[in-house]
Every structure is written in C-alpha cells, then in structure tokens.
XYZ file of C-alpha atoms in Angstrom:
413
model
C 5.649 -21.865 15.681
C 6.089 -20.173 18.431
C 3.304 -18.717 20.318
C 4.808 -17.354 23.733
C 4.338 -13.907 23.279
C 1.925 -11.655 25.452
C 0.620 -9.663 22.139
C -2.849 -10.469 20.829
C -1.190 -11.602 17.484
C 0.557 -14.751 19.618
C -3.504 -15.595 20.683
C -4.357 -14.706 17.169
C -1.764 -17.147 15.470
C -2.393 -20.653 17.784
C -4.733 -23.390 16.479
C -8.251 -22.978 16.440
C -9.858 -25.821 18.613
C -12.750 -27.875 17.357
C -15.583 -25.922 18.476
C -14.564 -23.052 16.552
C -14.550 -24.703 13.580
C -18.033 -25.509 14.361
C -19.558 -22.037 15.243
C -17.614 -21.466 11.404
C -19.597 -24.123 9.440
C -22.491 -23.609 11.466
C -23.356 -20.240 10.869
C -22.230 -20.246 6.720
C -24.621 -23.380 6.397
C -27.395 -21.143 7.687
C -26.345 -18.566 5.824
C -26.491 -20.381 2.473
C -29.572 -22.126 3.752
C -31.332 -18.741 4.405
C -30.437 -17.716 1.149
C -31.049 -20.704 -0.813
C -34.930 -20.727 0.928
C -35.184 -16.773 0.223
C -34.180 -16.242 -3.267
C -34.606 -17.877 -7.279
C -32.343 -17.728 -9.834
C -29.068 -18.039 -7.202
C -30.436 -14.449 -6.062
C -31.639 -10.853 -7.496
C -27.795 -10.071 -9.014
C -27.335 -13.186 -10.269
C -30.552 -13.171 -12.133
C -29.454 -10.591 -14.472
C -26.487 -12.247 -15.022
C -28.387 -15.649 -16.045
C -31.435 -13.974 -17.721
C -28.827 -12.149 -20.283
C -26.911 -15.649 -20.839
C -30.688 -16.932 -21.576
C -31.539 -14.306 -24.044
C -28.240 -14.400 -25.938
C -29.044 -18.181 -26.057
C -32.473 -17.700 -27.429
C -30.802 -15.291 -29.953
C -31.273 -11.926 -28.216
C -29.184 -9.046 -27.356
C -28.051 -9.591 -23.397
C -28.134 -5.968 -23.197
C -31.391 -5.290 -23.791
C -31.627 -4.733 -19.590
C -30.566 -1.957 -18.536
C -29.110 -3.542 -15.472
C -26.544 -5.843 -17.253
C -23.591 -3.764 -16.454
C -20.996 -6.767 -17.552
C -18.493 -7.438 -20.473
C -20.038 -9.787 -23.124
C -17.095 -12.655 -21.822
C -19.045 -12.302 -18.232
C -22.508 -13.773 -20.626
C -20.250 -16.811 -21.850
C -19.893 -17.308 -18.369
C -23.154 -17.536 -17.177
C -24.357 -19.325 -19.962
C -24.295 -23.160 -17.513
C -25.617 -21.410 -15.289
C -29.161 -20.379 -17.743
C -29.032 -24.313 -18.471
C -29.739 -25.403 -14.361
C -33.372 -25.909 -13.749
C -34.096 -23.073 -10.962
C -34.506 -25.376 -8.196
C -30.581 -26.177 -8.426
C -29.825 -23.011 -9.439
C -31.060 -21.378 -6.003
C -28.865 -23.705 -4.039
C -25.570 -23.559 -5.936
C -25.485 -19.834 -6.259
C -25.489 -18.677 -2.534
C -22.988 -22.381 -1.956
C -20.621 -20.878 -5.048
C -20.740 -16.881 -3.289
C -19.555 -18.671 0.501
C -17.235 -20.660 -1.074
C -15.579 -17.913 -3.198
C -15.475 -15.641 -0.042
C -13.967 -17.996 1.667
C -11.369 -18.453 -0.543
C -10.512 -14.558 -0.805
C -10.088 -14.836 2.933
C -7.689 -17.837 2.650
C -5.680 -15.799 0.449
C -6.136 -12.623 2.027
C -4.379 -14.422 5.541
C -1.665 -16.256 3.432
C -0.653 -12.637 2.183
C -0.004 -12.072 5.361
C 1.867 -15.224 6.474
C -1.272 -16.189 8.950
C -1.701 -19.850 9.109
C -5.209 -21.026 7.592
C -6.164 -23.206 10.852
C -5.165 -20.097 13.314
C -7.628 -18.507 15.570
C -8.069 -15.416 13.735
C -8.713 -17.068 10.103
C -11.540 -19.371 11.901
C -12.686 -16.119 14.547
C -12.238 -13.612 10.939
C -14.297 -14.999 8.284
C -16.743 -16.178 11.286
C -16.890 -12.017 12.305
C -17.747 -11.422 8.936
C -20.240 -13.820 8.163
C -21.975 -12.345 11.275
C -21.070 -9.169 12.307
C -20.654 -7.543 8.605
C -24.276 -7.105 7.441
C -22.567 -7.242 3.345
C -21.825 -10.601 3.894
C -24.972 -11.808 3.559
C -26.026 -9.292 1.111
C -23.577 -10.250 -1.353
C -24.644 -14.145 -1.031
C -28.155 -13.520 -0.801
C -27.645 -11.057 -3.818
C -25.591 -13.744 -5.690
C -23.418 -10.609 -6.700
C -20.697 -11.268 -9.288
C -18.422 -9.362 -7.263
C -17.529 -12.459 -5.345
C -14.744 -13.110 -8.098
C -13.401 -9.628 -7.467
C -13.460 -10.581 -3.605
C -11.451 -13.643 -4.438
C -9.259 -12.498 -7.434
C -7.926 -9.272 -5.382
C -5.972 -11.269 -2.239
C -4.875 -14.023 -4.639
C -3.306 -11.622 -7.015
C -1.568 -10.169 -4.489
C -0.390 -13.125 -3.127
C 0.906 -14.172 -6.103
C 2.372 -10.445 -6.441
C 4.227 -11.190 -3.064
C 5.747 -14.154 -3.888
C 7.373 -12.438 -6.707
C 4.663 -13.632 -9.443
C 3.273 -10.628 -11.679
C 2.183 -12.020 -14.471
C 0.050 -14.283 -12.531
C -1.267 -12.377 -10.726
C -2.238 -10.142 -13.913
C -3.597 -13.049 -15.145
C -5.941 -13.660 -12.103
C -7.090 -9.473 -11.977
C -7.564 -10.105 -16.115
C -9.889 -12.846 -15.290
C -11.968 -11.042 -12.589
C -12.074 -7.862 -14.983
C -13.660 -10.230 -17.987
C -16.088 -11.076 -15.750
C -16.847 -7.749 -13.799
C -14.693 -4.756 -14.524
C -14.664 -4.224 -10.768
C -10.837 -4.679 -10.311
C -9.253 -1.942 -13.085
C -8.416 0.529 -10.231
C -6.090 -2.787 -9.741
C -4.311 -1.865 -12.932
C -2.863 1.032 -11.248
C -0.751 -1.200 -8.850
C 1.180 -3.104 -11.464
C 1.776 0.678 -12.956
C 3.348 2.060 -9.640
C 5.239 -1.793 -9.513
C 6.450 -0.621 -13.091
C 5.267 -4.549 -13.576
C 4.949 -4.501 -17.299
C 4.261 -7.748 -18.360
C 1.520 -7.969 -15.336
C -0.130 -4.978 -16.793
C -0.208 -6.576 -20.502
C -1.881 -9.136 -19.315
C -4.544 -7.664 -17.078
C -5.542 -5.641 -20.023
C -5.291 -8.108 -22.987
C -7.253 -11.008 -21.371
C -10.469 -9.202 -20.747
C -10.342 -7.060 -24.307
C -9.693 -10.300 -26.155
C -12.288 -12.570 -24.371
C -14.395 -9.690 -24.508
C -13.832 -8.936 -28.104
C -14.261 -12.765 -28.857
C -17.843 -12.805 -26.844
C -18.742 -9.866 -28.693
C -18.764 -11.199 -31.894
C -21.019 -13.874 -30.928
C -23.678 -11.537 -29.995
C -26.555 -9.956 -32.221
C -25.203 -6.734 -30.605
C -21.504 -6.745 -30.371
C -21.399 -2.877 -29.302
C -23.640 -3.234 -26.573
C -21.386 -2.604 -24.486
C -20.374 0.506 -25.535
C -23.664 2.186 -26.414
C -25.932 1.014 -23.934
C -23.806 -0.149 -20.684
C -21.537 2.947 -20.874
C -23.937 5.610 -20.978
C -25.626 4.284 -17.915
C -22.712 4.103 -16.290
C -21.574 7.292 -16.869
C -24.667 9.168 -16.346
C -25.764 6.832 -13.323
C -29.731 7.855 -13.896
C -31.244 4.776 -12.496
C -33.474 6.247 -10.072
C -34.196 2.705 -8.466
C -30.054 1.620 -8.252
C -29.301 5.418 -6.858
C -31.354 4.910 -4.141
C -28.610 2.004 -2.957
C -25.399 3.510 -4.052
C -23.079 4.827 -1.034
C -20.610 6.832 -3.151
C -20.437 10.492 -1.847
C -21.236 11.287 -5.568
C -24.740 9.821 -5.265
C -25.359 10.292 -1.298
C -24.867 14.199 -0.897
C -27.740 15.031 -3.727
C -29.727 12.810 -1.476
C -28.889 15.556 1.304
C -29.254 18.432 -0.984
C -25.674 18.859 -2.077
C -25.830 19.824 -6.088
C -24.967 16.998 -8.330
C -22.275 19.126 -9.846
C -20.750 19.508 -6.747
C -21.228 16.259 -5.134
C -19.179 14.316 -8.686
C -16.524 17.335 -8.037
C -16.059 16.682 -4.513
C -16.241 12.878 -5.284
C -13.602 12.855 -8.122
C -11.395 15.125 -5.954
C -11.643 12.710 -2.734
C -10.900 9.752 -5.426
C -7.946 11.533 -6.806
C -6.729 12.207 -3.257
C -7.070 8.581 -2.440
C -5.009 7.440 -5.252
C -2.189 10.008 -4.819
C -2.230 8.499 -1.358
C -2.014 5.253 -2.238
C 1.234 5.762 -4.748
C 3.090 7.515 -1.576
C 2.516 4.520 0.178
C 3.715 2.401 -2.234
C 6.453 4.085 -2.766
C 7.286 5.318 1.147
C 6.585 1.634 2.565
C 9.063 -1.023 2.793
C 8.777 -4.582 1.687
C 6.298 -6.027 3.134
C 2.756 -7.926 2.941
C 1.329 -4.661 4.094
C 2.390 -2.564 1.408
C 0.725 -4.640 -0.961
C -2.725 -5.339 0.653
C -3.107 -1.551 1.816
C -1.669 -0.270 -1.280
C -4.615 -2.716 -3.513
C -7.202 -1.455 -0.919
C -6.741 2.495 -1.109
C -6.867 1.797 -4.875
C -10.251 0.330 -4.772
C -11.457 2.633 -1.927
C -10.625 5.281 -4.422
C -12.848 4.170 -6.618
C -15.712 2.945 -4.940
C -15.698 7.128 -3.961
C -16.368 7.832 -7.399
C -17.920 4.933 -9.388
C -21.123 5.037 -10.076
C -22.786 2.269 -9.000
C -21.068 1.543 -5.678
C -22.974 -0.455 -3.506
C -22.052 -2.059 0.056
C -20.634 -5.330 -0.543
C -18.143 -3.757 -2.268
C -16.566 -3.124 0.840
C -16.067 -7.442 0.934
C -13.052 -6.799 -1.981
C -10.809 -4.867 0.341
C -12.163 -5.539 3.854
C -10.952 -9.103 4.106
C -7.511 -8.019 3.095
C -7.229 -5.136 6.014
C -9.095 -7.471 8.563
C -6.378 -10.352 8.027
C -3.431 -7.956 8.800
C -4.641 -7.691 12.086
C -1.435 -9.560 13.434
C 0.745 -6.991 12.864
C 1.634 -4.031 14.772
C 0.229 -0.577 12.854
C -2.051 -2.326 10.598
C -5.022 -0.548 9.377
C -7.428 -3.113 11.404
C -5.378 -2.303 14.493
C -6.902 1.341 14.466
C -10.012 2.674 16.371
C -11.446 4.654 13.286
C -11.175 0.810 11.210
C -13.725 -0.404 13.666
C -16.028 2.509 14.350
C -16.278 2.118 10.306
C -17.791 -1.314 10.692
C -20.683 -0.073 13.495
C -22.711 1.105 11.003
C -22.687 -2.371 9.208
C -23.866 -4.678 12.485
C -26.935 -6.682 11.307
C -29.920 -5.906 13.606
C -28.822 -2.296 14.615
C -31.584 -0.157 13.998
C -30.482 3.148 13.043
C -33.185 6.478 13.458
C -34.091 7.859 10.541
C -32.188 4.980 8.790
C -34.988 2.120 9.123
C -35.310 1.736 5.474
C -33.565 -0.560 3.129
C -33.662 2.552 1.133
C -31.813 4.981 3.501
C -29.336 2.495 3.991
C -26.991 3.999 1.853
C -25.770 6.630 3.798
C -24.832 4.010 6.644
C -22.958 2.307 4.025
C -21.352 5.954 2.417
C -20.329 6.825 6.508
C -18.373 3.417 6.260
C -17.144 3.612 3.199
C -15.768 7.474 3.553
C -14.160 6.367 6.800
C -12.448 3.209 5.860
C -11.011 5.260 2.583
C -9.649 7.774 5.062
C -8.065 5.759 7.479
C -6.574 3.778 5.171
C -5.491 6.813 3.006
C -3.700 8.429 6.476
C -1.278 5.099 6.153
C 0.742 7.024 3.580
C 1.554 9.549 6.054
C 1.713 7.280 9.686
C 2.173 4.265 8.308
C 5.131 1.566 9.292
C 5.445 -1.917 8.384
C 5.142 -2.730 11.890
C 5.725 -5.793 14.070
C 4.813 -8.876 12.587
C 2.561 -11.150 15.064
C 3.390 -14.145 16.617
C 3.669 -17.567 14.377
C 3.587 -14.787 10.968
C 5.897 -15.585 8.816
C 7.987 -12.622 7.113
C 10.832 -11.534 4.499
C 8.849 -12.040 1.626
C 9.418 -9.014 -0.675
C 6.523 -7.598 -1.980
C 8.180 -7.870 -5.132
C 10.659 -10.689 -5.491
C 10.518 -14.234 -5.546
C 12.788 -15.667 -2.927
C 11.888 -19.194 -4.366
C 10.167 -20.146 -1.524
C 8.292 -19.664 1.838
C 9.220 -16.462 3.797
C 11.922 -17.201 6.542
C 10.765 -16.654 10.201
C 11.495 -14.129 11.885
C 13.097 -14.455 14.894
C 12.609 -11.295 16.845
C 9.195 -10.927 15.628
C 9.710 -7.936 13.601
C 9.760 -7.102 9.600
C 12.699 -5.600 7.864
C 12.874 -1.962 8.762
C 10.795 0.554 6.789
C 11.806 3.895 5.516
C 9.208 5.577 7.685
C-alpha cells in the first residue's frame, strides 16, 4: 500500500497504532457500561420490542401497544430475548447495538476499499461514538434500527461486488425486522436489479405472513400499526420526531402545509437521487450516496423519524471521506453534525423535548447536501491505499485492482 502521498486520504489510509485502538475500545466499553447501568429491558426501544414477544407468548395480541410499530416476523425475533432474566438482558442489549454498529461501519469502509485497521476506520467509528450525540442514543435506546444501520453498507457492498440478490436478501432481512430500509427498494429499481427486488419484497411478506398466522391478531398490523403511522397522533413520540412534517407545526406552520412541503422536499430528494444514479460513473460512491439520498428522502417525510436515524446513512458518507468530492469532504456535511455534539447546550434548545429541531436542522442539511451531488457531483480521486475498479454493478470475481495514479475511472460529469 502505498502511503506517500501529501493528501489527507494517504494519513487517513496508514495503520492505526496501538493507542488508537485503545481510545476505540475504551470509550465503547463505557459506552455500553453507561448504558447497561442506566437502562432495563436492553433499553426503552427495546422494551417494546420484548414486552410484545412476552405477550404473544402469554397468548396476547403484540399489538395491543400502540408503540409496536414492527412486522409480526420482528416479534419471532424478539421472542429469546422475552426468555433472558432482565439482569442479562440489560447487558446484552446495549453489547448487541455496539457490536452491530460496528459492523455497519466495517462494511460501510470496505464499500469504499478503506482498509479495516486504517486510521480513519479506528479515528471514524471512535468520532462517532463521541462526537455524534445518536450514537449513544440508539444504544442506550436499544433501537431496532441497529439492523438497518448494519444491513444498509453490507447490502451495498455486496451490490458492489456485483451481488444483487444478496444484497436483497440482507435489505429483506432488515425490512422483516423494521421496515426502515424500503426507500432501499428504490435502488435495485433504478439498478433495473430484478431478482434483488423479488427478494427484498418476498422475504419480509412471507416471514411476515408466516408470523402472522401465529398471532391471536394476524391483521394487527394493518389495522392498528398503520393508522398510527399514517396519522402520526402520538402527542408524546411527536414531540421527538425531526421530520419537517412534524417540526414546522411545532413553529406554527399548518399541518397541511408542513406534510405538503415535506412530501414535496421527499419527492425532490428522490428525483435527485435517480439523476445521480444515473449521471455518476462506476464507482463506490454512486452506490453509498445514491442508498443515502434514498433514505434521507424519507426520513423528510416518515412519520416517526427520530435522530438515530441519521446512524443508517451517516456511517456510509463519513467512510468516503478518502476520496476527493465526497459528501464528507464538504463544509455544509460538517456544520450538519454541530448541532449533534454531546454537551453543547443550545438556547432555547435545553430540553430533551426541543431537541428535535436540532436534529430536523441536521437532518434538512445533510438531505440537501447530499441531494446537490446529483448536480456537482464527480467520482473523484480515490485516497491513498483505496482500492478501486470495482463496478458498482458487476462482479469482477474478485478484489478491485489498485489504482495506480490514484484516481477512479472517469465519470460522465
């Protein structure tokens, strides 16, 4: 590997000494410790999760709360978890959520050719554990959308190396346990990826389908989860929701309005993320920026959208940082992220409950900027030590070739 270069990506690419690696496990232990010492039931989230897994065991419907927003496949799931005593369960929970997000960042730098035991994978997932206040939501929370945080970069590393139906599988999965990822479905659409999209649809409707059957309430889904979906009335979950849709009421913005000017930002968002799949060239870039405008998109719209949402596509932007014209090489990336520094006291913004429009401000402004790559967008220089020539969508049969001038095949724009 050659590391020579003056760019930050050649500093970005070397090892990672020792100590680093220590600062790393260092501050996730305390993290998981904190949240292990804090929390019962592997966290609030989490709870739901297990509580409906323990009613359907006891012979109850799961969605008799309100709150259980998942598929009837995600209460199979969680049924080992209702059998831990809560002791165990408060430890493996918040160890499971680190692990998993660890993992999506793994994948998320092997999209982009960045070796695992580089600088920025050990100096990346350390930034987020500290300097991303979601982070530690999400594993204090126990939040199922860890497997959405994992499932996204490994589908699309999979997608890289030329491996659709895989990677349909692995979005499937993640949708039959949240439906988080379905913007996702859009991708293998613009990809005309066929087979890819079979799959990501069948295996959450049949596990689904199969789950429901099991329960006293096999519509439950439909007739209770939907409507409160759709009509988002929880006054206690709108208070923590950062889409535009329920943030400008809370400014006195009409509803009507706000859902119109949310649906129409959404819409804009995907048209911009089709131009720049369709404008980029091959590349690893195309593919993560592509999968994050999607889910931007919809986070605009979807009601409930909640901050560590931002953890699905944020790893996958952040790990691009070693090429030239990535989204994470932009000012308007990071002044997104200043809102989200733990311990910054905002005024006006103490409360946990005005928090929202911190996390609407970052969530607006990451959609944007990465929306504007359809238009200024290039596949850029590829860093230092990066491998390249992958096609986003063929299998060469094995690992990208080097690149010995350091840059990626040339892009249409």
């Amino acid at each position: 590997m050659r590391t020579g270069k003056s760019d930050i990506s050649g500093w970005l690419v070397r090892p990672a000494n020792g100590h680093l690696w220590a600062v790393l496990v260092v501050v996730l232990a305390a993290i998981v410790t904190h949240a292990a010492r804090v929390t019962s039931d592997g966290g609030m989230d989490n709870a739901i999760v297990v509580r409906a897994a323990r009613t359907w065991l006891a012979g109850g419907s799961p969605y008799d709360d309100p709150h259980f927003l998942y598929f009837p496949s995600a209460v199979l799931a969680a049924a080992p978890q209702a059998l831990l005593p809560a002791g165990v369960l408060r430890v493996v929970a918040p160890c499971a959520v680190t692990v998993l997000l660890a993992l999506g960042w793994a994948c998320a730098l092997r999209l982009h050719r960045v070796p695992l035991g580089s600088r920025l994978a050990v100096l990346g997932l350390t930034g987020l554990a500290l300097g991303f206040a979601p982070f530690g939501h999400l594993v204090r929370l126990g939040n199922w959308t860890v497997t959405a945080a994992v499932a996204l970069p490994l589908s699309l590393l999979l997608a890289s190396r030329g491996r659709w139906t895989a990677a349909g599988l692995v979005v499937g999965a993640a949708v039959a346990l949240k439906p988080l990822l379905a913007p996702v479905l859009l991708l293998f659409l613009f990809a005309g990826r066929w087979r890819a999209l079979a799959a990501a649809v069948l295996v959450p409707a049949l596990a689904s389908g199969a789950a429901a059957l099991a329960m006293p309430d096999p519509a439950g889904f439909v007739t209770r989860t939907l409507p409160f979906l759709l009509h988002g009335d929880d006054g206690f979950v709108r208070l923590y929701e950062a889409s535009p849709a329920a943030v400008l009421p809370r400014l006195g913005v009409p509803g009507a309005l706000a859902q119109g000017l949310a649906v129409a930002a959404a819409g804009a968002g995907v048209v911009c993320a089709y131009v720049r799949w369709r404008r980029a060239g091959p590349g690893p870039l195309r593919l993560a920026e592509t999968g994050a405008g999607l889910m931007l998109s919809a986070f605009l719209v979807s009601r409930p959208s909640y901050d560590h949402y931002l953890l699905v596509v944020l790893p996958l932007l952040l790990a691009g940082l070693s090429y030239a014209g990535a989204v994470a090489r932009g000012p308007w990336f990071w002044i997104a992220l200043v809102p989200q520094a733990p311990g910054l006291t905002w005024p006006w913004l103490e409360s946990g409950r005005r928090r929202a429009f911190k996390d609407a401000f970052t969530l607006c402004v990451l959609a944007v900027t990465v929306a504007r790559r359809a238009r200024d967008g290039t596949e850029g220089e590829v860093g230092v030590g990066v491998e390249a020539g992958a096609d986003a969508g063929v299998d060469h049969g094995g690992a990208g070739r080097a690149v010995g001038a350091g840059r990626a095949p040339a892009a249409p724009f």
